[in-house]
């Protein structure tokens, strides 16, 4: 078995390197650590664990189609519901359109898209150990009002 130490980097084809760099820096909070305009690529990093993404400009690339094989979304963990609420307000002020806001059995989450239609999730855990909670609860989701914390009835799947 391969003994990977962790995920090293996510690499994305993007239609506009400048637009995507702006989004990931301004909206998601990454910083540019390497930029090579001649090769139309950039490396960005974030956080204590140095989570990294690479952006490669492919101006004619089609955005990923929802529901097709491939990555569904990137999920970024926040420390508390208050942090999620603050992020929601900040993103809304930046003009970000939300795809959905939900409360799962184990998390509270907001979903939105980057400029190339990749889905992003910001979430906070509802339990100390989210994986244990997944094993001990029926999976389900409910629409979440991020500002008040109120939810609609949980739908199980």
JSON list of C-alpha atoms in Angstrom, two decimals:
[
{"chain": "A", "resi": 1, "resn": "UNK", "atom": "CA", "xyz": [0.00, 0.00, 0.00]},
{"chain": "A", "resi": 2, "resn": "UNK", "atom": "CA", "xyz": [1.22, 3.51, -0.79]},
{"chain": "A", "resi": 3, "resn": "UNK", "atom": "CA", "xyz": [1.96, 5.48, 2.38]},
{"chain": "A", "resi": 4, "resn": "UNK", "atom": "CA", "xyz": [1.10, 9.01, 1.23]},
{"chain": "A", "resi": 5, "resn": "UNK", "atom": "CA", "xyz": [1.74, 11.73, 3.81]},
{"chain": "A", "resi": 6, "resn": "UNK", "atom": "CA", "xyz": [-1.22, 13.73, 2.53]},
{"chain": "A", "resi": 7, "resn": "UNK", "atom": "CA", "xyz": [-2.67, 15.38, -0.53]},
{"chain": "A", "resi": 8, "resn": "UNK", "atom": "CA", "xyz": [0.04, 17.48, -2.13]},
{"chain": "A", "resi": 9, "resn": "UNK", "atom": "CA", "xyz": [-1.77, 19.65, -4.65]},
{"chain": "A", "resi": 10, "resn": "UNK", "atom": "CA", "xyz": [-4.96, 19.95, -6.64]},
{"chain": "A", "resi": 11, "resn": "UNK", "atom": "CA", "xyz": [-4.38, 21.04, -10.24]},
{"chain": "A", "resi": 12, "resn": "UNK", "atom": "CA", "xyz": [-7.06, 22.82, -12.28]},
{"chain": "A", "resi": 13, "resn": "UNK", "atom": "CA", "xyz": [-7.35, 23.76, -15.92]},
{"chain": "A", "resi": 14, "resn": "UNK", "atom": "CA", "xyz": [-8.82, 27.27, -16.03]},
{"chain": "A", "resi": 15, "resn": "UNK", "atom": "CA", "xyz": [-9.98, 29.48, -18.89]},
{"chain": "A", "resi": 16, "resn": "UNK", "atom": "CA", "xyz": [-8.41, 32.66, -17.48]},
{"chain": "A", "resi": 17, "resn": "UNK", "atom": "CA", "xyz": [-5.39, 32.45, -15.17]},
{"chain": "A", "resi": 18, "resn": "UNK", "atom": "CA", "xyz": [-5.80, 36.04, -13.95]},
{"chain": "A", "resi": 19, "resn": "UNK", "atom": "CA", "xyz": [-9.53, 35.67, -13.21]},
{"chain": "A", "resi": 20, "resn": "UNK", "atom": "CA", "xyz": [-8.98, 32.39, -11.35]},
{"chain": "A", "resi": 21, "resn": "UNK", "atom": "CA", "xyz": [-6.01, 33.72, -9.36]},
{"chain": "A", "resi": 22, "resn": "UNK", "atom": "CA", "xyz": [-8.13, 36.71, -8.35]},
{"chain": "A", "resi": 23, "resn": "UNK", "atom": "CA", "xyz": [-10.98, 34.42, -7.24]},
{"chain": "A", "resi": 24, "resn": "UNK", "atom": "CA", "xyz": [-8.82, 32.06, -5.18]},
{"chain": "A", "resi": 25, "resn": "UNK", "atom": "CA", "xyz": [-6.89, 34.91, -3.56]},
{"chain": "A", "resi": 26, "resn": "UNK", "atom": "CA", "xyz": [-9.74, 37.37, -2.96]},
{"chain": "A", "resi": 27, "resn": "UNK", "atom": "CA", "xyz": [-12.60, 34.95, -2.27]},
{"chain": "A", "resi": 28, "resn": "UNK", "atom": "CA", "xyz": [-10.99, 31.80, -0.84]},
{"chain": "A", "resi": 29, "resn": "UNK", "atom": "CA", "xyz": [-7.94, 33.36, 0.83]},
{"chain": "A", "resi": 30, "resn": "UNK", "atom": "CA", "xyz": [-5.04, 31.69, -0.99]},
{"chain": "A", "resi": 31, "resn": "UNK", "atom": "CA", "xyz": [-1.77, 33.48, -1.68]},
{"chain": "A", "resi": 32, "resn": "UNK", "atom": "CA", "xyz": [0.26, 33.17, -4.88]},
{"chain": "A", "resi": 33, "resn": "UNK", "atom": "CA", "xyz": [3.56, 31.40, -4.14]},
{"chain": "A", "resi": 34, "resn": "UNK", "atom": "CA", "xyz": [4.75, 30.92, -7.74]},
{"chain": "A", "resi": 35, "resn": "UNK", "atom": "CA", "xyz": [3.60, 32.56, -10.95]},
{"chain": "A", "resi": 36, "resn": "UNK", "atom": "CA", "xyz": [4.87, 31.79, -14.45]},
{"chain": "A", "resi": 37, "resn": "UNK", "atom": "CA", "xyz": [3.00, 33.95, -16.99]},
{"chain": "A", "resi": 38, "resn": "UNK", "atom": "CA", "xyz": [5.07, 32.59, -19.90]},
{"chain": "A", "resi": 39, "resn": "UNK", "atom": "CA", "xyz": [3.73, 29.09, -19.17]},
{"chain": "A", "resi": 40, "resn": "UNK", "atom": "CA", "xyz": [0.33, 30.44, -18.04]},
{"chain": "A", "resi": 41, "resn": "UNK", "atom": "CA", "xyz": [0.46, 28.72, -14.67]},
{"chain": "A", "resi": 42, "resn": "UNK", "atom": "CA", "xyz": [0.46, 29.63, -10.99]},
{"chain": "A", "resi": 43, "resn": "UNK", "atom": "CA", "xyz": [0.81, 27.82, -7.66]},
{"chain": "A", "resi": 44, "resn": "UNK", "atom": "CA", "xyz": [-1.25, 29.04, -4.71]},
{"chain": "A", "resi": 45, "resn": "UNK", "atom": "CA", "xyz": [-1.09, 28.02, -1.03]},
{"chain": "A", "resi": 46, "resn": "UNK", "atom": "CA", "xyz": [-3.25, 28.45, 2.04]},
{"chain": "A", "resi": 47, "resn": "UNK", "atom": "CA", "xyz": [-3.17, 27.71, 5.74]},
{"chain": "A", "resi": 48, "resn": "UNK", "atom": "CA", "xyz": [-0.90, 26.14, 8.30]},
{"chain": "A", "resi": 49, "resn": "UNK", "atom": "CA", "xyz": [-0.75, 22.83, 6.42]},
{"chain": "A", "resi": 50, "resn": "UNK", "atom": "CA", "xyz": [0.11, 24.62, 3.17]},
{"chain": "A", "resi": 51, "resn": "UNK", "atom": "CA", "xyz": [-2.80, 23.33, 1.14]},
{"chain": "A", "resi": 52, "resn": "UNK", "atom": "CA", "xyz": [-1.87, 23.93, -2.48]},
{"chain": "A", "resi": 53, "resn": "UNK", "atom": "CA", "xyz": [-3.62, 24.34, -5.79]},
{"chain": "A", "resi": 54, "resn": "UNK", "atom": "CA", "xyz": [-2.10, 24.87, -9.21]},
{"chain": "A", "resi": 55, "resn": "UNK", "atom": "CA", "xyz": [-3.86, 26.76, -11.98]},
{"chain": "A", "resi": 56, "resn": "UNK", "atom": "CA", "xyz": [-3.04, 26.09, -15.64]},
{"chain": "A", "resi": 57, "resn": "UNK", "atom": "CA", "xyz": [-4.62, 28.35, -18.25]},
{"chain": "A", "resi": 58, "resn": "UNK", "atom": "CA", "xyz": [-6.39, 26.49, -21.04]},
{"chain": "A", "resi": 59, "resn": "UNK", "atom": "CA", "xyz": [-8.37, 29.29, -22.69]},
{"chain": "A", "resi": 60, "resn": "UNK", "atom": "CA", "xyz": [-10.46, 26.95, -24.85]},
{"chain": "A", "resi": 61, "resn": "UNK", "atom": "CA", "xyz": [-11.19, 24.37, -22.14]},
{"chain": "A", "resi": 62, "resn": "UNK", "atom": "CA", "xyz": [-14.85, 23.71, -21.41]},
{"chain": "A", "resi": 63, "resn": "UNK", "atom": "CA", "xyz": [-15.95, 23.98, -17.78]},
{"chain": "A", "resi": 64, "resn": "UNK", "atom": "CA", "xyz": [-16.78, 20.69, -16.06]},
{"chain": "A", "resi": 65, "resn": "UNK", "atom": "CA", "xyz": [-20.38, 19.59, -16.49]},
{"chain": "A", "resi": 66, "resn": "UNK", "atom": "CA", "xyz": [-22.34, 18.94, -13.31]},
{"chain": "A", "resi": 67, "resn": "UNK", "atom": "CA", "xyz": [-23.24, 15.31, -12.75]},
{"chain": "A", "resi": 68, "resn": "UNK", "atom": "CA", "xyz": [-20.41, 13.92, -14.90]},
{"chain": "A", "resi": 69, "resn": "UNK", "atom": "CA", "xyz": [-17.58, 11.70, -13.62]},
{"chain": "A", "resi": 70, "resn": "UNK", "atom": "CA", "xyz": [-14.84, 13.68, -11.94]},
{"chain": "A", "resi": 71, "resn": "UNK", "atom": "CA", "xyz": [-14.49, 15.80, -8.84]},
{"chain": "A", "resi": 72, "resn": "UNK", "atom": "CA", "xyz": [-17.80, 16.84, -7.26]},
{"chain": "A", "resi": 73, "resn": "UNK", "atom": "CA", "xyz": [-16.49, 19.63, -5.03]},
{"chain": "A", "resi": 74, "resn": "UNK", "atom": "CA", "xyz": [-13.62, 20.88, -2.87]},
{"chain": "A", "resi": 75, "resn": "UNK", "atom": "CA", "xyz": [-14.53, 21.21, 0.80]},
{"chain": "A", "resi": 76, "resn": "UNK", "atom": "CA", "xyz": [-12.80, 23.74, 3.08]},
{"chain": "A", "resi": 77, "resn": "UNK", "atom": "CA", "xyz": [-13.22, 23.22, 6.82]},
{"chain": "A", "resi": 78, "resn": "UNK", "atom": "CA", "xyz": [-13.84, 26.23, 9.05]},
{"chain": "A", "resi": 79, "resn": "UNK", "atom": "CA", "xyz": [-13.50, 26.20, 12.83]},
{"chain": "A", "resi": 80, "resn": "UNK", "atom": "CA", "xyz": [-17.04, 27.12, 13.89]},
{"chain": "A", "resi": 81, "resn": "UNK", "atom": "CA", "xyz": [-20.52, 28.06, 12.74]},
{"chain": "A", "resi": 82, "resn": "UNK", "atom": "CA", "xyz": [-19.68, 31.69, 13.53]},
{"chain": "A", "resi": 83, "resn": "UNK", "atom": "CA", "xyz": [-16.76, 31.48, 11.07]},
{"chain": "A", "resi": 84, "resn": "UNK", "atom": "CA", "xyz": [-19.09, 29.96, 8.47]},
{"chain": "A", "resi": 85, "resn": "UNK", "atom": "CA", "xyz": [-21.57, 32.80, 9.01]},
{"chain": "A", "resi": 86, "resn": "UNK", "atom": "CA", "xyz": [-18.80, 35.40, 8.64]},
{"chain": "A", "resi": 87, "resn": "UNK", "atom": "CA", "xyz": [-17.54, 33.72, 5.45]},
{"chain": "A", "resi": 88, "resn": "UNK", "atom": "CA", "xyz": [-21.10, 33.65, 4.08]},
{"chain": "A", "resi": 89, "resn": "UNK", "atom": "CA", "xyz": [-21.52, 37.39, 4.70]},
{"chain": "A", "resi": 90, "resn": "UNK", "atom": "CA", "xyz": [-18.11, 38.16, 3.18]},
{"chain": "A", "resi": 91, "resn": "UNK", "atom": "CA", "xyz": [-18.74, 36.06, 0.07]},
{"chain": "A", "resi": 92, "resn": "UNK", "atom": "CA", "xyz": [-22.20, 37.58, -0.38]},
{"chain": "A", "resi": 93, "resn": "UNK", "atom": "CA", "xyz": [-20.64, 41.08, -0.16]},
{"chain": "A", "resi": 94, "resn": "UNK", "atom": "CA", "xyz": [-18.19, 40.03, -2.91]},
{"chain": "A", "resi": 95, "resn": "UNK", "atom": "CA", "xyz": [-21.13, 39.07, -5.14]},
{"chain": "A", "resi": 96, "resn": "UNK", "atom": "CA", "xyz": [-20.67, 35.30, -4.90]},
{"chain": "A", "resi": 97, "resn": "UNK", "atom": "CA", "xyz": [-23.81, 33.37, -5.87]},
{"chain": "A", "resi": 98, "resn": "UNK", "atom": "CA", "xyz": [-24.59, 30.44, -3.58]},
{"chain": "A", "resi": 99, "resn": "UNK", "atom": "CA", "xyz": [-25.65, 27.13, -5.06]},
{"chain": "A", "resi": 100, "resn": "UNK", "atom": "CA", "xyz": [-27.10, 25.89, -1.77]},
{"chain": "A", "resi": 101, "resn": "UNK", "atom": "CA", "xyz": [-26.78, 26.22, 1.99]},
{"chain": "A", "resi": 102, "resn": "UNK", "atom": "CA", "xyz": [-27.42, 23.02, 3.92]},
{"chain": "A", "resi": 103, "resn": "UNK", "atom": "CA", "xyz": [-27.17, 21.31, 7.25]},
{"chain": "A", "resi": 104, "resn": "UNK", "atom": "CA", "xyz": [-26.03, 17.72, 6.94]},
{"chain": "A", "resi": 105, "resn": "UNK", "atom": "CA", "xyz": [-26.09, 15.41, 9.95]},
{"chain": "A", "resi": 106, "resn": "UNK", "atom": "CA", "xyz": [-22.38, 16.05, 10.43]},
{"chain": "A", "resi": 107, "resn": "UNK", "atom": "CA", "xyz": [-21.75, 19.53, 8.99]},
{"chain": "A", "resi": 108, "resn": "UNK", "atom": "CA", "xyz": [-23.26, 22.90, 8.15]},
{"chain": "A", "resi": 109, "resn": "UNK", "atom": "CA", "xyz": [-22.23, 23.85, 4.62]},
{"chain": "A", "resi": 110, "resn": "UNK", "atom": "CA", "xyz": [-22.40, 26.52, 1.93]},
{"chain": "A", "resi": 111, "resn": "UNK", "atom": "CA", "xyz": [-21.75, 25.70, -1.73]},
{"chain": "A", "resi": 112, "resn": "UNK", "atom": "CA", "xyz": [-20.74, 28.00, -4.58]},
{"chain": "A", "resi": 113, "resn": "UNK", "atom": "CA", "xyz": [-18.84, 27.83, -7.89]},
{"chain": "A", "resi": 114, "resn": "UNK", "atom": "CA", "xyz": [-15.48, 29.20, -8.97]},
{"chain": "A", "resi": 115, "resn": "UNK", "atom": "CA", "xyz": [-15.13, 31.05, -12.31]},
{"chain": "A", "resi": 116, "resn": "UNK", "atom": "CA", "xyz": [-14.63, 27.74, -14.15]},
{"chain": "A", "resi": 117, "resn": "UNK", "atom": "CA", "xyz": [-17.71, 26.06, -12.62]},
{"chain": "A", "resi": 118, "resn": "UNK", "atom": "CA", "xyz": [-15.82, 23.95, -10.04]},
{"chain": "A", "resi": 119, "resn": "UNK", "atom": "CA", "xyz": [-17.98, 23.53, -6.95]},
{"chain": "A", "resi": 120, "resn": "UNK", "atom": "CA", "xyz": [-16.59, 24.75, -3.62]},
{"chain": "A", "resi": 121, "resn": "UNK", "atom": "CA", "xyz": [-17.91, 23.93, -0.14]},
{"chain": "A", "resi": 122, "resn": "UNK", "atom": "CA", "xyz": [-17.16, 25.77, 3.08]},
{"chain": "A", "resi": 123, "resn": "UNK", "atom": "CA", "xyz": [-18.24, 23.78, 6.12]},
{"chain": "A", "resi": 124, "resn": "UNK", "atom": "CA", "xyz": [-18.04, 23.53, 9.88]},
{"chain": "A", "resi": 125, "resn": "UNK", "atom": "CA", "xyz": [-18.45, 20.28, 11.80]},
{"chain": "A", "resi": 126, "resn": "UNK", "atom": "CA", "xyz": [-21.48, 19.78, 14.02]},
{"chain": "A", "resi": 127, "resn": "UNK", "atom": "CA", "xyz": [-19.81, 17.04, 16.10]},
{"chain": "A", "resi": 128, "resn": "UNK", "atom": "CA", "xyz": [-16.40, 16.61, 17.70]},
{"chain": "A", "resi": 129, "resn": "UNK", "atom": "CA", "xyz": [-15.67, 13.61, 15.47]},
{"chain": "A", "resi": 130, "resn": "UNK", "atom": "CA", "xyz": [-17.45, 13.96, 12.12]},
{"chain": "A", "resi": 131, "resn": "UNK", "atom": "CA", "xyz": [-16.49, 10.50, 10.86]},
{"chain": "A", "resi": 132, "resn": "UNK", "atom": "CA", "xyz": [-17.88, 8.83, 13.99]},
{"chain": "A", "resi": 133, "resn": "UNK", "atom": "CA", "xyz": [-21.07, 10.86, 13.60]},
{"chain": "A", "resi": 134, "resn": "UNK", "atom": "CA", "xyz": [-21.39, 9.62, 10.01]},
{"chain": "A", "resi": 135, "resn": "UNK", "atom": "CA", "xyz": [-21.32, 6.03, 11.24]},
{"chain": "A", "resi": 136, "resn": "UNK", "atom": "CA", "xyz": [-23.86, 6.63, 14.00]},
{"chain": "A", "resi": 137, "resn": "UNK", "atom": "CA", "xyz": [-26.50, 8.74, 12.21]},
{"chain": "A", "resi": 138, "resn": "UNK", "atom": "CA", "xyz": [-28.75, 8.32, 9.21]},
{"chain": "A", "resi": 139, "resn": "UNK", "atom": "CA", "xyz": [-27.37, 10.48, 6.43]},
{"chain": "A", "resi": 140, "resn": "UNK", "atom": "CA", "xyz": [-29.57, 13.41, 5.55]},
{"chain": "A", "resi": 141, "resn": "UNK", "atom": "CA", "xyz": [-29.69, 17.07, 4.68]},
{"chain": "A", "resi": 142, "resn": "UNK", "atom": "CA", "xyz": [-31.85, 20.11, 5.38]},
{"chain": "A", "resi": 143, "resn": "UNK", "atom": "CA", "xyz": [-31.93, 23.62, 3.90]},
{"chain": "A", "resi": 144, "resn": "UNK", "atom": "CA", "xyz": [-29.98, 25.94, 6.21]},
{"chain": "A", "resi": 145, "resn": "UNK", "atom": "CA", "xyz": [-30.54, 29.63, 6.86]},
{"chain": "A", "resi": 146, "resn": "UNK", "atom": "CA", "xyz": [-26.89, 30.57, 7.47]},
{"chain": "A", "resi": 147, "resn": "UNK", "atom": "CA", "xyz": [-27.73, 33.90, 9.09]},
{"chain": "A", "resi": 148, "resn": "UNK", "atom": "CA", "xyz": [-30.05, 32.47, 11.77]},
{"chain": "A", "resi": 149, "resn": "UNK", "atom": "CA", "xyz": [-28.93, 28.84, 11.95]},
{"chain": "A", "resi": 150, "resn": "UNK", "atom": "CA", "xyz": [-32.52, 27.67, 11.44]},
{"chain": "A", "resi": 151, "resn": "UNK", "atom": "CA", "xyz": [-33.17, 24.63, 9.26]},
{"chain": "A", "resi": 152, "resn": "UNK", "atom": "CA", "xyz": [-36.07, 23.02, 7.49]},
{"chain": "A", "resi": 153, "resn": "UNK", "atom": "CA", "xyz": [-37.03, 19.39, 8.06]},
{"chain": "A", "resi": 154, "resn": "UNK", "atom": "CA", "xyz": [-34.18, 16.91, 7.55]},
{"chain": "A", "resi": 155, "resn": "UNK", "atom": "CA", "xyz": [-34.51, 14.75, 4.42]},
{"chain": "A", "resi": 156, "resn": "UNK", "atom": "CA", "xyz": [-32.83, 11.35, 4.74]},
{"chain": "A", "resi": 157, "resn": "UNK", "atom": "CA", "xyz": [-31.24, 9.51, 1.85]}
]
